[in-house]
Amino acid sequence: MNIYGLYGDVNGASKKVYYNERKSKLLLSKNYIPANYNTVLIGPSLSDNINVSYFSDKKLSIYNASMMGAKINELDPIVRNSIEKGCRNIIICLHPYLTDSYKELETKGKDPYLEAFGSLDLYRAYLLKIIPFASLKRMISRDDIDQHGFNNYNSFLRVEDVQKKIQEEALLHKDEVITVDEKALASLKTTLQFIKQNKLSCMGYFHPIPKEIYTNNEVNYQKFQRKIRAIFEEHGVRTIDFNKGEFDYFTGDYANYIDHGHLSVIGQKKMFEMVIDKFELITQ
């Protein structure tokens, strides 16, 4: 079934993630992603639910390689695979969650490419591909990821009262120290170095944090941002900070969120349109 598009000509194919987002997107990056997309978006769950198909056109084709709960070192192999096979543009969603720890790879000690030809995960993916009923699929896996990597968990994470949730989180995390793991920073540096060596276009954006949450911990957020921005500047990569005062109109609007951080469909469109507008795309 070549469910991950690992071999053959898969240009124009449509390969979805059916089970295990981490392994699946890693395998898809080996052939399918670079065969069909010139741009890759990486980040944690905060960018995982961005429907990138809204922003693709003849020049720009984006695959959302972000993953729920992802750390930067888990995303690095996907970036490298995609670049080695032809992707020319990388967009990175920046948030403390991305670098607060270093997570051992799920594939450590295993060969994920051999497992793609026979493993329990593969058989579960087959099962989810052929089951016709969405309700039955959700009993087995909550992943709802389309051929562009968009993980549609908006209804799953949406809270009933967004304003109340944001205000509660703002009080809960007031003046909270933001941890930055040194191994994670080293991984970020190697990722950016690889991008620079391959002369790609890259941009990082600091995810828009709800204004009340950011304000209650502004000193620590700014300290985190300075540390990350310095690494990007060292490698000649631009960043956009959506938490600056000029974006208060966005971060102060509850309609842009589905909880205390993840963006609503409206918020995604407004924010990512600004990212694309400032992005210097390489099409060749």
PDB file of C-alpha atoms in Angstrom:
ATOM      1  CA  MET A   1       0.000   0.000   0.000  1.00  0.00           C
ATOM      2  CA  ASN A   2       3.047   2.308   0.361  1.00  0.00           C
ATOM      3  CA  ILE A   3       1.053   4.154   3.019  1.00  0.00           C
ATOM      4  CA  TYR A   4       3.959   6.496   3.848  1.00  0.00           C
ATOM      5  CA  GLY A   5       5.004   7.148   0.253  1.00  0.00           C
ATOM      6  CA  LEU A   6       8.485   5.809   0.967  1.00  0.00           C
ATOM      7  CA  TYR A   7       9.204   4.539  -2.532  1.00  0.00           C
ATOM      8  CA  GLY A   8       8.330   5.261  -6.126  1.00  0.00           C
ATOM      9  CA  ASP A   9       7.016   8.450  -7.705  1.00  0.00           C
ATOM     10  CA  VAL A  10       4.595   9.975  -5.179  1.00  0.00           C
ATOM     11  CA  ASN A  11       4.383  13.422  -6.755  1.00  0.00           C
ATOM     12  CA  GLY A  12       0.692  14.363  -6.688  1.00  0.00           C
ATOM     13  CA  ALA A  13      -0.147  11.571  -4.228  1.00  0.00           C
ATOM     14  CA  SER A  14      -2.247  12.125  -1.110  1.00  0.00           C
ATOM     15  CA  LYS A  15      -0.769  10.475   1.993  1.00  0.00           C
ATOM     16  CA  LYS A  16      -2.490  11.029   5.336  1.00  0.00           C
ATOM     17  CA  VAL A  17      -1.359  10.247   8.874  1.00  0.00           C
ATOM     18  CA  TYR A  18      -3.571   7.487  10.252  1.00  0.00           C
ATOM     19  CA  TYR A  19      -1.719   6.450  13.394  1.00  0.00           C
ATOM     20  CA  ASN A  20       1.268   7.667  15.464  1.00  0.00           C
ATOM     21  CA  GLU A  21       1.915  11.206  14.258  1.00  0.00           C
ATOM     22  CA  ARG A  22       5.601  11.140  15.204  1.00  0.00           C
ATOM     23  CA  LYS A  23       6.591   8.040  13.290  1.00  0.00           C
ATOM     24  CA  SER A  24       4.286   8.783  10.387  1.00  0.00           C
ATOM     25  CA  LYS A  25       5.539  12.321   9.728  1.00  0.00           C
ATOM     26  CA  LEU A  26       9.133  11.134  10.021  1.00  0.00           C
ATOM     27  CA  LEU A  27       8.483   8.451   7.402  1.00  0.00           C
ATOM     28  CA  LEU A  28       6.516  10.832   5.170  1.00  0.00           C
ATOM     29  CA  SER A  29       9.465  13.263   5.231  1.00  0.00           C
ATOM     30  CA  LYS A  30      11.685  10.688   3.542  1.00  0.00           C
ATOM     31  CA  ASN A  31       9.988  10.978   0.149  1.00  0.00           C
ATOM     32  CA  TYR A  32       6.356  12.121   0.167  1.00  0.00           C
ATOM     33  CA  ILE A  33       6.808  15.589   1.732  1.00  0.00           C
ATOM     34  CA  PRO A  34       9.722  16.796  -0.447  1.00  0.00           C
ATOM     35  CA  ALA A  35       8.040  15.337  -3.552  1.00  0.00           C
ATOM     36  CA  ASN A  36       4.933  17.464  -3.008  1.00  0.00           C
ATOM     37  CA  TYR A  37       5.881  20.510  -0.917  1.00  0.00           C
ATOM     38  CA  ASN A  38       8.538  23.217  -1.075  1.00  0.00           C
ATOM     39  CA  THR A  39       7.920  24.491   2.472  1.00  0.00           C
ATOM     40  CA  VAL A  40       7.759  22.798   5.880  1.00  0.00           C
ATOM     41  CA  LEU A  41       6.236  24.211   9.063  1.00  0.00           C
ATOM     42  CA  ILE A  42       7.572  22.750  12.318  1.00  0.00           C
ATOM     43  CA  GLY A  43       6.583  23.323  15.925  1.00  0.00           C
ATOM     44  CA  PRO A  44       4.612  21.863  18.851  1.00  0.00           C
ATOM     45  CA  SER A  45       0.829  21.517  19.077  1.00  0.00           C
ATOM     46  CA  LEU A  46       0.452  25.314  18.882  1.00  0.00           C
ATOM     47  CA  SER A  47       1.204  25.121  15.147  1.00  0.00           C
ATOM     48  CA  ASP A  48       0.062  21.523  14.587  1.00  0.00           C
ATOM     49  CA  ASN A  49      -3.554  22.659  14.159  1.00  0.00           C
ATOM     50  CA  ILE A  50      -2.839  25.287  11.498  1.00  0.00           C
ATOM     51  CA  ASN A  51      -4.600  24.359   8.272  1.00  0.00           C
ATOM     52  CA  VAL A  52      -1.749  25.180   5.897  1.00  0.00           C
ATOM     53  CA  SER A  53      -3.844  24.453   2.798  1.00  0.00           C
ATOM     54  CA  TYR A  54      -5.372  27.930   3.257  1.00  0.00           C
ATOM     55  CA  PHE A  55      -1.985  29.452   2.427  1.00  0.00           C
ATOM     56  CA  SER A  56      -0.759  27.270  -0.413  1.00  0.00           C
ATOM     57  CA  ASP A  57      -0.760  28.468  -4.008  1.00  0.00           C
ATOM     58  CA  LYS A  58       1.211  27.779  -7.185  1.00  0.00           C
ATOM     59  CA  LYS A  59       4.446  29.125  -5.665  1.00  0.00           C
ATOM     60  CA  LEU A  60       3.933  28.097  -2.059  1.00  0.00           C
ATOM     61  CA  SER A  61       3.116  24.542  -1.011  1.00  0.00           C
ATOM     62  CA  ILE A  62       3.320  23.935   2.738  1.00  0.00           C
ATOM     63  CA  TYR A  63       3.420  20.718   4.742  1.00  0.00           C
ATOM     64  CA  ASN A  64       2.652  21.000   8.456  1.00  0.00           C
ATOM     65  CA  ALA A  65       5.250  18.764  10.109  1.00  0.00           C
ATOM     66  CA  SER A  66       4.455  20.101  13.586  1.00  0.00           C
ATOM     67  CA  MET A  67       3.539  17.488  16.181  1.00  0.00           C
ATOM     68  CA  MET A  68       1.542  17.350  19.371  1.00  0.00           C
ATOM     69  CA  GLY A  69       3.955  17.761  22.293  1.00  0.00           C
ATOM     70  CA  ALA A  70       7.006  17.984  20.026  1.00  0.00           C
ATOM     71  CA  LYS A  71      10.444  19.100  21.177  1.00  0.00           C
ATOM     72  CA  ILE A  72      12.934  20.608  18.743  1.00  0.00           C
ATOM     73  CA  ASN A  73      15.154  17.517  18.600  1.00  0.00           C
ATOM     74  CA  GLU A  74      12.161  15.386  17.499  1.00  0.00           C
ATOM     75  CA  LEU A  75      11.546  17.755  14.593  1.00  0.00           C
ATOM     76  CA  ASP A  76      15.163  17.948  13.444  1.00  0.00           C
ATOM     77  CA  PRO A  77      15.158  14.611  11.511  1.00  0.00           C
ATOM     78  CA  ILE A  78      12.055  15.693   9.592  1.00  0.00           C
ATOM     79  CA  VAL A  79      13.729  18.966   8.629  1.00  0.00           C
ATOM     80  CA  ARG A  80      16.860  17.143   7.480  1.00  0.00           C
ATOM     81  CA  ASN A  81      14.972  14.537   5.459  1.00  0.00           C
ATOM     82  CA  SER A  82      12.831  17.187   3.771  1.00  0.00           C
ATOM     83  CA  ILE A  83      15.785  19.423   2.936  1.00  0.00           C
ATOM     84  CA  GLU A  84      17.943  16.605   1.586  1.00  0.00           C
ATOM     85  CA  LYS A  85      15.212  15.709  -0.909  1.00  0.00           C
ATOM     86  CA  GLY A  86      14.423  19.230  -2.084  1.00  0.00           C
ATOM     87  CA  CYS A  87      12.345  21.359   0.325  1.00  0.00           C
ATOM     88  CA  ARG A  88      13.622  24.935   0.254  1.00  0.00           C
ATOM     89  CA  ASN A  89      11.766  26.765   3.028  1.00  0.00           C
ATOM     90  CA  ILE A  90      11.396  26.176   6.770  1.00  0.00           C
ATOM     91  CA  ILE A  91       9.012  28.002   9.134  1.00  0.00           C
ATOM     92  CA  ILE A  92       9.495  27.445  12.876  1.00  0.00           C
ATOM     93  CA  CYS A  93       6.876  28.097  15.551  1.00  0.00           C
ATOM     94  CA  LEU A  94       8.699  29.240  18.700  1.00  0.00           C
ATOM     95  CA  HIS A  95       7.341  28.727  22.213  1.00  0.00           C
ATOM     96  CA  PRO A  96       8.938  27.715  25.541  1.00  0.00           C
ATOM     97  CA  TYR A  97       7.436  24.246  25.165  1.00  0.00           C
ATOM     98  CA  LEU A  98       9.678  23.574  22.167  1.00  0.00           C
ATOM     99  CA  THR A  99      12.906  23.905  24.164  1.00  0.00           C
ATOM    100  CA  ASP A 100      11.986  23.255  27.814  1.00  0.00           C
ATOM    101  CA  SER A 101      13.274  19.674  27.627  1.00  0.00           C
ATOM    102  CA  TYR A 102      15.027  17.186  25.403  1.00  0.00           C
ATOM    103  CA  LYS A 103      12.905  14.159  24.543  1.00  0.00           C
ATOM    104  CA  GLU A 104      14.480  10.869  23.492  1.00  0.00           C
ATOM    105  CA  LEU A 105      13.331   9.909  20.013  1.00  0.00           C
ATOM    106  CA  GLU A 106      10.564   7.337  19.868  1.00  0.00           C
ATOM    107  CA  THR A 107      12.530   5.568  17.148  1.00  0.00           C
ATOM    108  CA  LYS A 108      15.760   5.363  19.174  1.00  0.00           C
ATOM    109  CA  GLY A 109      17.332   1.914  18.824  1.00  0.00           C
ATOM    110  CA  LYS A 110      14.935   0.977  16.017  1.00  0.00           C
ATOM    111  CA  ASP A 111      14.907   1.401  12.273  1.00  0.00           C
ATOM    112  CA  PRO A 112      11.630   3.210  11.511  1.00  0.00           C
ATOM    113  CA  TYR A 113      12.041   2.550   7.793  1.00  0.00           C
ATOM    114  CA  LEU A 114      12.159  -1.214   8.285  1.00  0.00           C
ATOM    115  CA  GLU A 115       9.183  -1.000  10.659  1.00  0.00           C
ATOM    116  CA  ALA A 116       7.259   0.763   7.888  1.00  0.00           C
ATOM    117  CA  PHE A 117       7.211  -2.562   6.033  1.00  0.00           C
ATOM    118  CA  GLY A 118       5.930  -4.585   8.976  1.00  0.00           C
ATOM    119  CA  SER A 119       5.048  -3.470  12.509  1.00  0.00           C
ATOM    120  CA  LEU A 120       2.121  -3.075  14.873  1.00  0.00           C
ATOM    121  CA  ASP A 121       1.939   0.641  14.092  1.00  0.00           C
ATOM    122  CA  LEU A 122       1.785  -0.132  10.384  1.00  0.00           C
ATOM    123  CA  TYR A 123      -1.105  -2.576  10.840  1.00  0.00           C
ATOM    124  CA  ARG A 124      -2.980  -0.070  13.007  1.00  0.00           C
ATOM    125  CA  ALA A 125      -2.495   2.537  10.278  1.00  0.00           C
ATOM    126  CA  TYR A 126      -3.848   0.076   7.696  1.00  0.00           C
ATOM    127  CA  LEU A 127      -6.867  -0.588   9.895  1.00  0.00           C
ATOM    128  CA  LEU A 128      -7.626   3.109  10.325  1.00  0.00           C
ATOM    129  CA  LYS A 129      -7.242   3.662   6.595  1.00  0.00           C
ATOM    130  CA  ILE A 130      -9.871   1.090   5.679  1.00  0.00           C
ATOM    131  CA  ILE A 131     -12.399   1.654   8.510  1.00  0.00           C
ATOM    132  CA  PRO A 132     -15.200   3.735   6.964  1.00  0.00           C
ATOM    133  CA  PHE A 133     -16.734   5.115  10.176  1.00  0.00           C
ATOM    134  CA  ALA A 134     -15.233   8.267  11.723  1.00  0.00           C
ATOM    135  CA  SER A 135     -16.628   7.483  15.188  1.00  0.00           C
ATOM    136  CA  LEU A 136     -14.910   4.087  15.176  1.00  0.00           C
ATOM    137  CA  LYS A 137     -11.647   5.665  14.019  1.00  0.00           C
ATOM    138  CA  ARG A 138     -11.723   8.084  16.971  1.00  0.00           C
ATOM    139  CA  MET A 139     -12.041   5.166  19.397  1.00  0.00           C
ATOM    140  CA  ILE A 140      -8.675   3.884  18.153  1.00  0.00           C
ATOM    141  CA  SER A 141      -6.848   7.165  17.513  1.00  0.00           C
ATOM    142  CA  ARG A 142      -7.593  10.857  18.112  1.00  0.00           C
ATOM    143  CA  ASP A 143      -5.361  11.845  15.211  1.00  0.00           C
ATOM    144  CA  ASP A 144      -7.269  13.543  12.393  1.00  0.00           C
ATOM    145  CA  ILE A 145      -4.423  14.579  10.114  1.00  0.00           C
ATOM    146  CA  ASP A 146      -4.884  15.362   6.447  1.00  0.00           C
ATOM    147  CA  GLN A 147      -2.482  14.996   3.516  1.00  0.00           C
ATOM    148  CA  HIS A 148      -0.947  18.404   4.319  1.00  0.00           C
ATOM    149  CA  GLY A 149      -0.094  17.431   7.920  1.00  0.00           C
ATOM    150  CA  PHE A 150      -2.882  19.563   9.440  1.00  0.00           C
ATOM    151  CA  ASN A 151      -3.992  18.003  12.758  1.00  0.00           C
ATOM    152  CA  ASN A 152      -7.616  19.020  13.180  1.00  0.00           C
ATOM    153  CA  TYR A 153      -8.031  18.794  16.954  1.00  0.00           C
ATOM    154  CA  ASN A 154      -9.806  22.155  17.300  1.00  0.00           C
ATOM    155  CA  SER A 155     -13.082  20.712  18.572  1.00  0.00           C
ATOM    156  CA  PHE A 156     -11.225  18.316  20.882  1.00  0.00           C
ATOM    157  CA  LEU A 157      -9.252  21.056  22.689  1.00  0.00           C
ATOM    158  CA  ARG A 158     -11.814  23.856  22.570  1.00  0.00           C
ATOM    159  CA  VAL A 159     -12.987  25.019  25.999  1.00  0.00           C
ATOM    160  CA  GLU A 160     -16.451  26.372  26.686  1.00  0.00           C
ATOM    161  CA  ASP A 161     -15.290  29.706  28.128  1.00  0.00           C
ATOM    162  CA  VAL A 162     -12.011  30.855  26.527  1.00  0.00           C
ATOM    163  CA  GLN A 163     -11.841  34.111  28.487  1.00  0.00           C
ATOM    164  CA  LYS A 164     -12.199  32.326  31.824  1.00  0.00           C
ATOM    165  CA  LYS A 165      -9.567  29.737  30.863  1.00  0.00           C
ATOM    166  CA  ILE A 166      -7.051  32.407  29.838  1.00  0.00           C
ATOM    167  CA  GLN A 167      -7.608  34.397  33.034  1.00  0.00           C
ATOM    168  CA  GLU A 168      -7.186  31.261  35.171  1.00  0.00           C
ATOM    169  CA  GLU A 169      -3.928  30.342  33.400  1.00  0.00           C
ATOM    170  CA  ALA A 170      -2.646  33.909  33.737  1.00  0.00           C
ATOM    171  CA  LEU A 171      -3.001  33.714  37.518  1.00  0.00           C
ATOM    172  CA  LEU A 172      -1.709  30.147  37.730  1.00  0.00           C
ATOM    173  CA  HIS A 173       1.537  30.894  35.874  1.00  0.00           C
ATOM    174  CA  LYS A 174       2.186  34.429  37.128  1.00  0.00           C
ATOM    175  CA  ASP A 175       5.973  35.104  37.319  1.00  0.00           C
ATOM    176  CA  GLU A 176       6.683  31.445  36.491  1.00  0.00           C
ATOM    177  CA  VAL A 177      10.298  30.644  35.602  1.00  0.00           C
ATOM    178  CA  ILE A 178      10.644  29.427  32.007  1.00  0.00           C
ATOM    179  CA  THR A 179      13.042  26.509  31.679  1.00  0.00           C
ATOM    180  CA  VAL A 180      15.327  26.272  28.661  1.00  0.00           C
ATOM    181  CA  ASP A 181      17.114  22.922  28.334  1.00  0.00           C
ATOM    182  CA  GLU A 182      20.736  23.159  27.167  1.00  0.00           C
ATOM    183  CA  LYS A 183      20.517  19.990  25.073  1.00  0.00           C
ATOM    184  CA  ALA A 184      17.405  21.368  23.398  1.00  0.00           C
ATOM    185  CA  LEU A 185      19.242  24.622  22.641  1.00  0.00           C
ATOM    186  CA  ALA A 186      22.123  22.653  21.149  1.00  0.00           C
ATOM    187  CA  SER A 187      19.640  20.762  18.980  1.00  0.00           C
ATOM    188  CA  LEU A 188      18.082  24.028  17.797  1.00  0.00           C
ATOM    189  CA  LYS A 189      21.541  25.315  16.863  1.00  0.00           C
ATOM    190  CA  THR A 190      22.356  22.214  14.817  1.00  0.00           C
ATOM    191  CA  THR A 191      18.997  22.456  13.021  1.00  0.00           C
ATOM    192  CA  LEU A 192      19.605  26.105  12.111  1.00  0.00           C
ATOM    193  CA  GLN A 193      23.186  25.327  11.104  1.00  0.00           C
ATOM    194  CA  PHE A 194      21.959  22.618   8.727  1.00  0.00           C
ATOM    195  CA  ILE A 195      19.436  25.043   7.240  1.00  0.00           C
ATOM    196  CA  LYS A 196      22.139  27.688   6.801  1.00  0.00           C
ATOM    197  CA  GLN A 197      24.578  25.240   5.190  1.00  0.00           C
ATOM    198  CA  ASN A 198      21.931  24.347   2.622  1.00  0.00           C
ATOM    199  CA  LYS A 199      21.214  28.044   1.901  1.00  0.00           C
ATOM    200  CA  LEU A 200      17.507  27.785   2.598  1.00  0.00           C
ATOM    201  CA  SER A 201      14.930  30.399   3.469  1.00  0.00           C
ATOM    202  CA  CYS A 202      13.941  30.151   7.116  1.00  0.00           C
ATOM    203  CA  MET A 203      11.837  32.199   9.507  1.00  0.00           C
ATOM    204  CA  GLY A 204      10.909  31.749  13.152  1.00  0.00           C
ATOM    205  CA  TYR A 205       7.869  33.277  14.787  1.00  0.00           C
ATOM    206  CA  PHE A 206       7.130  33.567  18.485  1.00  0.00           C
ATOM    207  CA  HIS A 207       3.657  32.152  18.929  1.00  0.00           C
ATOM    208  CA  PRO A 208       1.094  34.773  20.037  1.00  0.00           C
ATOM    209  CA  ILE A 209       0.445  34.115  23.731  1.00  0.00           C
ATOM    210  CA  PRO A 210      -2.841  35.493  25.134  1.00  0.00           C
ATOM    211  CA  LYS A 211      -2.119  38.993  26.392  1.00  0.00           C
ATOM    212  CA  GLU A 212      -3.094  38.386  30.035  1.00  0.00           C
ATOM    213  CA  ILE A 213      -0.878  35.295  30.295  1.00  0.00           C
ATOM    214  CA  TYR A 214       2.060  37.055  28.652  1.00  0.00           C
ATOM    215  CA  THR A 215       1.715  40.217  30.740  1.00  0.00           C
ATOM    216  CA  ASN A 216       1.626  38.252  34.015  1.00  0.00           C
ATOM    217  CA  ASN A 217       4.978  36.661  33.152  1.00  0.00           C
ATOM    218  CA  GLU A 218       6.468  39.197  30.750  1.00  0.00           C
ATOM    219  CA  VAL A 219       9.945  39.328  32.325  1.00  0.00           C
ATOM    220  CA  ASN A 220      10.471  35.574  31.944  1.00  0.00           C
ATOM    221  CA  TYR A 221       8.959  35.427  28.462  1.00  0.00           C
ATOM    222  CA  GLN A 222      11.261  38.215  27.278  1.00  0.00           C
ATOM    223  CA  LYS A 223      14.270  36.464  28.795  1.00  0.00           C
ATOM    224  CA  PHE A 224      13.343  33.308  26.882  1.00  0.00           C
ATOM    225  CA  GLN A 225      12.818  35.234  23.658  1.00  0.00           C
ATOM    226  CA  ARG A 226      16.170  37.027  23.916  1.00  0.00           C
ATOM    227  CA  LYS A 227      17.964  33.708  24.310  1.00  0.00           C
ATOM    228  CA  ILE A 228      16.200  32.135  21.321  1.00  0.00           C
ATOM    229  CA  ARG A 229      16.447  35.248  19.153  1.00  0.00           C
ATOM    230  CA  ALA A 230      20.213  35.404  19.716  1.00  0.00           C
ATOM    231  CA  ILE A 231      20.580  31.876  18.301  1.00  0.00           C
ATOM    232  CA  PHE A 232      18.502  32.758  15.246  1.00  0.00           C
ATOM    233  CA  GLU A 233      20.474  35.968  14.654  1.00  0.00           C
ATOM    234  CA  GLU A 234      23.718  34.014  14.975  1.00  0.00           C
ATOM    235  CA  HIS A 235      22.591  31.890  12.032  1.00  0.00           C
ATOM    236  CA  GLY A 236      21.173  34.786  10.022  1.00  0.00           C
ATOM    237  CA  VAL A 237      17.539  33.746  10.483  1.00  0.00           C
ATOM    238  CA  ARG A 238      14.794  36.330  11.009  1.00  0.00           C
ATOM    239  CA  THR A 239      12.137  36.120  13.700  1.00  0.00           C
ATOM    240  CA  ILE A 240       8.745  37.725  14.257  1.00  0.00           C
ATOM    241  CA  ASP A 241       7.465  38.307  17.787  1.00  0.00           C
ATOM    242  CA  PHE A 242       3.679  38.279  17.897  1.00  0.00           C
ATOM    243  CA  ASN A 243       3.787  39.280  21.571  1.00  0.00           C
ATOM    244  CA  LYS A 244       4.969  42.835  20.932  1.00  0.00           C
ATOM    245  CA  GLY A 245       2.635  45.705  21.781  1.00  0.00           C
ATOM    246  CA  GLU A 246       1.779  46.231  18.119  1.00  0.00           C
ATOM    247  CA  PHE A 247       0.002  42.860  18.187  1.00  0.00           C
ATOM    248  CA  ASP A 248      -2.052  43.523  21.343  1.00  0.00           C
ATOM    249  CA  TYR A 249      -5.119  43.759  19.138  1.00  0.00           C
ATOM    250  CA  PHE A 250      -4.562  40.083  18.301  1.00  0.00           C
ATOM    251  CA  THR A 251      -3.412  38.599  21.628  1.00  0.00           C
ATOM    252  CA  GLY A 252      -6.129  40.514  23.480  1.00  0.00           C
ATOM    253  CA  ASP A 253      -8.930  39.119  21.314  1.00  0.00           C
ATOM    254  CA  TYR A 254     -10.387  35.926  22.833  1.00  0.00           C
ATOM    255  CA  ALA A 255     -11.927  35.002  19.463  1.00  0.00           C
ATOM    256  CA  ASN A 256      -8.440  34.144  18.214  1.00  0.00           C
ATOM    257  CA  TYR A 257      -8.101  31.229  20.670  1.00  0.00           C
ATOM    258  CA  ILE A 258      -9.802  27.941  21.481  1.00  0.00           C
ATOM    259  CA  ASP A 259      -8.171  27.647  24.920  1.00  0.00           C
ATOM    260  CA  HIS A 260      -5.269  29.322  26.732  1.00  0.00           C
ATOM    261  CA  GLY A 261      -2.884  29.109  23.774  1.00  0.00           C
ATOM    262  CA  HIS A 262      -4.059  27.197  20.705  1.00  0.00           C
ATOM    263  CA  LEU A 263      -5.435  29.381  17.938  1.00  0.00           C
ATOM    264  CA  SER A 264      -8.957  29.276  16.563  1.00  0.00           C
ATOM    265  CA  VAL A 265      -9.516  29.000  12.806  1.00  0.00           C
ATOM    266  CA  ILE A 266      -9.951  32.787  12.685  1.00  0.00           C
ATOM    267  CA  GLY A 267      -6.769  33.319  14.702  1.00  0.00           C
ATOM    268  CA  GLN A 268      -4.762  30.903  12.569  1.00  0.00           C
ATOM    269  CA  LYS A 269      -5.704  32.671   9.352  1.00  0.00           C
ATOM    270  CA  LYS A 270      -4.916  36.162  10.649  1.00  0.00           C
ATOM    271  CA  MET A 271      -1.615  35.180  12.259  1.00  0.00           C
ATOM    272  CA  PHE A 272      -0.243  32.906   9.545  1.00  0.00           C
ATOM    273  CA  GLU A 273      -1.155  35.326   6.775  1.00  0.00           C
ATOM    274  CA  MET A 274       1.207  37.796   8.477  1.00  0.00           C
ATOM    275  CA  VAL A 275       3.932  35.126   8.634  1.00  0.00           C
ATOM    276  CA  ILE A 276       3.582  34.333   4.928  1.00  0.00           C
ATOM    277  CA  ASP A 277       3.501  38.034   4.043  1.00  0.00           C
ATOM    278  CA  LYS A 278       6.953  38.494   5.640  1.00  0.00           C
ATOM    279  CA  PHE A 279       8.406  35.209   4.390  1.00  0.00           C
ATOM    280  CA  GLU A 280      11.054  35.310   1.661  1.00  0.00           C
ATOM    281  CA  LEU A 281      10.182  32.231  -0.334  1.00  0.00           C
ATOM    282  CA  ILE A 282      12.612  30.159  -2.402  1.00  0.00           C
ATOM    283  CA  THR A 283      10.772  28.496  -5.271  1.00  0.00           C
ATOM    284  CA  GLN A 284      13.688  27.027  -7.210  1.00  0.00           C
TER     285      GLN A 284
END
